[in-house]
Tab-separated table of C-alpha atoms in Angstrom:
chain	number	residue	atom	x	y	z
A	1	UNK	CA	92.512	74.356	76.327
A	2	UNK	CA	91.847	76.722	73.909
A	3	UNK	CA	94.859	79.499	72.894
A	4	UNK	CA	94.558	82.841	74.458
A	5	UNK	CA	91.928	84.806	72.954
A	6	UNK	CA	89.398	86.054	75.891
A	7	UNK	CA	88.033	89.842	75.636
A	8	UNK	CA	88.478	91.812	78.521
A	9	UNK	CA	84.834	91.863	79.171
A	10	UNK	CA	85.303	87.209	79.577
A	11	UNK	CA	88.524	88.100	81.721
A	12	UNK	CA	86.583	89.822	83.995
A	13	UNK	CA	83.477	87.766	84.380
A	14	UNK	CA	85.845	85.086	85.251
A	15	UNK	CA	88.119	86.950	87.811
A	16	UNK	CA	84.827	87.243	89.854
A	17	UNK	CA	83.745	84.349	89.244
A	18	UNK	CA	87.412	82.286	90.259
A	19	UNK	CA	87.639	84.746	93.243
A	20	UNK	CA	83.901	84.162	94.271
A	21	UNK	CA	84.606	80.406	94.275
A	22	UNK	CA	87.918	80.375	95.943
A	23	UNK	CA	86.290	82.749	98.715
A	24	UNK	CA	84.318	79.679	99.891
A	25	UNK	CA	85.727	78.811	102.875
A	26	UNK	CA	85.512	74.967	103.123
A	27	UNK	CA	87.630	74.410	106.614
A	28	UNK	CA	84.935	76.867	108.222
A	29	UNK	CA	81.916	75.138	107.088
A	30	UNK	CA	83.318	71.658	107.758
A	31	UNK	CA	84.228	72.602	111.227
A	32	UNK	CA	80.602	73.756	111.915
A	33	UNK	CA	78.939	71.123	110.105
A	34	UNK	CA	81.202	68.707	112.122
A	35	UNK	CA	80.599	70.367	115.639
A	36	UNK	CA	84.333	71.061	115.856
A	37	UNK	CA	84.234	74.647	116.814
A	38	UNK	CA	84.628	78.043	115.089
A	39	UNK	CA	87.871	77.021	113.350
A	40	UNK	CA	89.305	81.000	113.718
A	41	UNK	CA	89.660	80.025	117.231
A	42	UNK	CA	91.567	76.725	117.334
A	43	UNK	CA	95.492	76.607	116.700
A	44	UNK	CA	96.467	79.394	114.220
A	45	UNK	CA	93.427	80.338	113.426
A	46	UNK	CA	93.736	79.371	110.028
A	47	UNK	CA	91.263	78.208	107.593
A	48	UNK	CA	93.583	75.316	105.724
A	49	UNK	CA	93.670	71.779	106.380
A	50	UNK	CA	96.706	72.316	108.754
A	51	UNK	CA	94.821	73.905	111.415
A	52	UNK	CA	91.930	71.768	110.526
A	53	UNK	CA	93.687	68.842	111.600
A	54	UNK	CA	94.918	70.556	114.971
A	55	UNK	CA	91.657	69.344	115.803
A	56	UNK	CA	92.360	66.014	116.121
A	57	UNK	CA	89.966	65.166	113.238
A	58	UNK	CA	91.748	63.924	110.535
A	59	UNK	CA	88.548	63.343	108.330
A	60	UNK	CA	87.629	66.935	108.463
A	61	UNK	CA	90.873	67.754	107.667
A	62	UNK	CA	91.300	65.783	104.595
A	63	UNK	CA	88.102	67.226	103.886
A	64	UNK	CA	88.602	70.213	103.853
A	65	UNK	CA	92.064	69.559	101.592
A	66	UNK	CA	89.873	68.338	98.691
A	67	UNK	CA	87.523	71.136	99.589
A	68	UNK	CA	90.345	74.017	98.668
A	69	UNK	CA	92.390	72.223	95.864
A	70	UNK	CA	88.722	71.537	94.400
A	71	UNK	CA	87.253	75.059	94.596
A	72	UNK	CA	90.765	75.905	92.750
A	73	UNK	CA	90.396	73.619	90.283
A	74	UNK	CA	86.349	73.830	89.427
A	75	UNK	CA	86.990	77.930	88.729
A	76	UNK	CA	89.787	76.269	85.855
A	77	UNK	CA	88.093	73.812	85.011
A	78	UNK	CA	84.714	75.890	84.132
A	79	UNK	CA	87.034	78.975	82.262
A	80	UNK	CA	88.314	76.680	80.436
A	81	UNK	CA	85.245	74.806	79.166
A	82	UNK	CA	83.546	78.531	78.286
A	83	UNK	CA	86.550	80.631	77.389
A	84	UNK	CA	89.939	80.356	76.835
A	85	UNK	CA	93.295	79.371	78.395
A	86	UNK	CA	93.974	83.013	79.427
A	87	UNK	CA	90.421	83.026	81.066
A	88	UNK	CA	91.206	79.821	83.000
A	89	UNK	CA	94.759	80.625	84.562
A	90	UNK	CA	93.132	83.731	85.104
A	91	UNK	CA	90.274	82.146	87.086
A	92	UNK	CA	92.879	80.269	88.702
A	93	UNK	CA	95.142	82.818	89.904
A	94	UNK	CA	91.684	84.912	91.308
A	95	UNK	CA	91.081	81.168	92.793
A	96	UNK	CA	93.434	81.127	95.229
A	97	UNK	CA	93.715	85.104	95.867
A	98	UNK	CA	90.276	84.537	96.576
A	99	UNK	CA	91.138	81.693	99.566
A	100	UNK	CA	93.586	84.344	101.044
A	101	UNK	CA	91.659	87.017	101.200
A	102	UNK	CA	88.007	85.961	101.090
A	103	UNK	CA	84.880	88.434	101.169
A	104	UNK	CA	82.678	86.940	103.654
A	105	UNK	CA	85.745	86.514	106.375
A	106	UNK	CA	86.653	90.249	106.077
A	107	UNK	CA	89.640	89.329	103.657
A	108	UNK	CA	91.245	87.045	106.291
A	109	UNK	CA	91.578	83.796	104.916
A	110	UNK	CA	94.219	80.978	104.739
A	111	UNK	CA	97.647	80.353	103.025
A	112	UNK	CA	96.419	79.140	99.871
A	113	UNK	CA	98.440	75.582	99.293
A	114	UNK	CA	95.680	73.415	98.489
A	115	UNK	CA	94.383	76.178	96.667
A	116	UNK	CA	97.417	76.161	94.755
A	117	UNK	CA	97.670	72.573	93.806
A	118	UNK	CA	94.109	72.218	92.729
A	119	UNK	CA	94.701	75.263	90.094
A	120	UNK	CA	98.008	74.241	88.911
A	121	UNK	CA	96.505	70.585	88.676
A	122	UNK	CA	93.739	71.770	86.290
A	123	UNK	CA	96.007	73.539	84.000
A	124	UNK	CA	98.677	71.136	83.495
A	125	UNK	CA	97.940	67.838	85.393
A	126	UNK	CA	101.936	66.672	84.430
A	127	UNK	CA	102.606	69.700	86.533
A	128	UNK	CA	100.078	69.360	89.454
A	129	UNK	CA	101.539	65.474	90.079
A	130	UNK	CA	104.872	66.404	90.474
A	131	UNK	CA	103.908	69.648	92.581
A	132	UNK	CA	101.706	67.111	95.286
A	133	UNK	CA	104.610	64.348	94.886
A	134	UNK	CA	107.087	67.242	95.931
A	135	UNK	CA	105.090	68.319	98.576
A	136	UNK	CA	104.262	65.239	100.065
A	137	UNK	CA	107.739	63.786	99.895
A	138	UNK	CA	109.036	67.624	101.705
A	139	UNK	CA	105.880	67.610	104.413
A	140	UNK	CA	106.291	63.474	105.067
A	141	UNK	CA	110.276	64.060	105.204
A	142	UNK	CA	110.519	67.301	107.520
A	143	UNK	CA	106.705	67.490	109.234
A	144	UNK	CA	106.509	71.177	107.881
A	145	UNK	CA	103.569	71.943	105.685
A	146	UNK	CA	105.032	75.512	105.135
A	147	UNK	CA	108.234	74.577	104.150
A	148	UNK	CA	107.052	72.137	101.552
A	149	UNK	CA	104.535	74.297	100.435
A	150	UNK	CA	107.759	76.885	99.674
A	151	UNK	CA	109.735	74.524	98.370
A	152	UNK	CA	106.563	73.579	95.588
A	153	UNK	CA	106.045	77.286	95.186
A	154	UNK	CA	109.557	78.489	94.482
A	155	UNK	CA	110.598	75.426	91.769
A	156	UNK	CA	107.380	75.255	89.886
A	157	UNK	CA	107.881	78.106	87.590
A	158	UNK	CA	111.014	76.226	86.497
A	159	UNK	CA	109.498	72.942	85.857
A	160	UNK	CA	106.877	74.721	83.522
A	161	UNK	CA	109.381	75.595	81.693
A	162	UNK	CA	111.150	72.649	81.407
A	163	UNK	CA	108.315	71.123	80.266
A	164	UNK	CA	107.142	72.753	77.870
A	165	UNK	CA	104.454	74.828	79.667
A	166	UNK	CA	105.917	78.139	78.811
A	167	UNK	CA	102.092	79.728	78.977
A	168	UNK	CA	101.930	78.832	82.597
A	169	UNK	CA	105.324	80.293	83.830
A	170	UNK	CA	103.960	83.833	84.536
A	171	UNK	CA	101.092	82.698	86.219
A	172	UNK	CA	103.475	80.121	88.092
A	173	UNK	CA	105.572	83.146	89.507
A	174	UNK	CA	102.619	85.340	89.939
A	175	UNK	CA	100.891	82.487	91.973
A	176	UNK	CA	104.393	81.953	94.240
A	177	UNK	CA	105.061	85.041	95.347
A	178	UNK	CA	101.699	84.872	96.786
A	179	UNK	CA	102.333	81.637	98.652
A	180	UNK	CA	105.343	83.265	99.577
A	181	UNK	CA	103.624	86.348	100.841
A	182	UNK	CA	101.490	84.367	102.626
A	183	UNK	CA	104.114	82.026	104.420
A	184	UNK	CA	106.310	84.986	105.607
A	185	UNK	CA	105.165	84.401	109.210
A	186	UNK	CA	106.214	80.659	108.545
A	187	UNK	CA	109.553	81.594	106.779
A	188	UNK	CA	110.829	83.195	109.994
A	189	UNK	CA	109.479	80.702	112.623
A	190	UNK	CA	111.382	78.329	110.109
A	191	UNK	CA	114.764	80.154	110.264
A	192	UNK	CA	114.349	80.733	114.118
A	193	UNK	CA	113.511	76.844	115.058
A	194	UNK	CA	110.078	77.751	115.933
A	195	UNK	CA	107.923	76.832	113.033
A	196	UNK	CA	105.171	74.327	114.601
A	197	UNK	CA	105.088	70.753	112.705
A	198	UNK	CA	102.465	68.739	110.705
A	199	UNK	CA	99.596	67.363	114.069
A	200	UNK	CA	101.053	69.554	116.490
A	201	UNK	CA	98.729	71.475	118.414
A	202	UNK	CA	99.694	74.976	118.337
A	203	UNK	CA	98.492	76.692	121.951
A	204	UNK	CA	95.594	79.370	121.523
C-alpha cells in the first residue's frame, strides 16, 4: 500500500465509508433470509457467527463468518486501492467499530472478531494467518470463542512488531482494546467458570 499521505478531508470520507460497511449486519440478514428467526432473540442475542450457530445451522453460521471478516476487509481493501495506507487502517479500524456499534441496530451490534481478522488480514496477510491459526488452534483447544478471540487480540500488537509491521502496531492496540471492551462480559464468565462454549445453546 501506498505510505501515509491521506488529507484529512480522504480520512474522513473513508471513516464513513469503513464504518458504513462494517454496520452491515450480515448474521441478521442471513438469519431472515434463512427463516431462522430474528437473531437478537436466540442465545445471546448477538449478531456474530457464535450465536449464529446456536441455531443449529452451521451453514448460516459460517456464513455469516465470511460475511463480517469480508465487510472488514472490502472497507481495506477499497482505501487502499484509492488512498493511502493511513486511509485503509483507518477504514479498517471504523470497520469493525462499525460491527459493534452499528447505525441501523441502534448501536447494538456484535463483538467484532471476524471483523477483526478480515481487517488485520487485508493489511498484512502474514499477520491475518497467524491471527486465524491462533484462534483456531485456542477456540478448537478450549471450545471458547471469547477466550481465543482475547488471546489473538492481546498478542497481535507484538507480532506486528516482530515482524516488521511497525505501521500497524497502533492500530493493532487501538483495535484490541476494543475486542477487549467488547469481551468484558466474557472475561468474567471466563474467570467465574461460566463462560458458555463453542455449539452450546445458551438459554433465552
Amino acid at each position: 500500500m501506498p505510505i501515509l499521505e491521506s488529507t484529512a478531508q480522504i480520512l474522513i470520507l473513508w471513516g464513513i465509508i469503513g464504518y458504513l460497511l462494517g454496520s452491515i449486519p450480515g448474521g441478521v440478514i442471513l438469519a431472515r433470509l434463512m427463516n431462522l428467526g430474528n437473531l437478537r432473540e436466540i442465545g445471546s442475542g448477538n449478531i456474530g457467527a457464535t450465536n449464529v450457530l446456536r441455531t443449529g445451522n452451521k451453514k448460516a453460521a459460517a456464513l455469516t463468518l465470511l460475511f463480517d471478516a469480508g465487510k472488514g476487509a472490502l472497507a481495506v481493501f477499497l482505501a487502499g486501492i484509492f488512498a493511502a495506507n493511513d486511509a485503509a487502517q483507518l477504514a479498517g479500524l471504523m470497520a469493525l467499530i462499525g460491527h459493534c456499534f452499528p447505525i441501523w441496530l441502534k448501536f447494538k451490534g456484535g463483538k467484532g472478531v471476524a471483523t477483526y481478522l478480515g481487517v488485520v488480514g487485508m493489511l498484512a496477510w502474514p499477520i491475518g494467518l497467524i491471527a486465524c491459526a491462533l484462534w483456531l488452534v485456542v477456540a478448537l483447544a478450549s471450545r471458547y470463542s471469547s477466550l481465543a478471540a482475547l488471546l489473538v487480540a492481546g498478542w497481535l500488537p507484538l507480532a506486528m512488531v516482530f515482524l516488521g509491521y511497525m505501521t500497524m502496531f497502533v492500530l493493532g492496540m487501538a483495535l484490541g482494546l476494543l475486542i477487549y471492551a467488547r469481551h468484558w462480559g466474557n472475561i468474567q464468565r471466563l474467570r467465574s467458570g461460566t463462560e458458555t462454549k463453542i455449539g452450546a445453546k445458551k438459554p433465552n
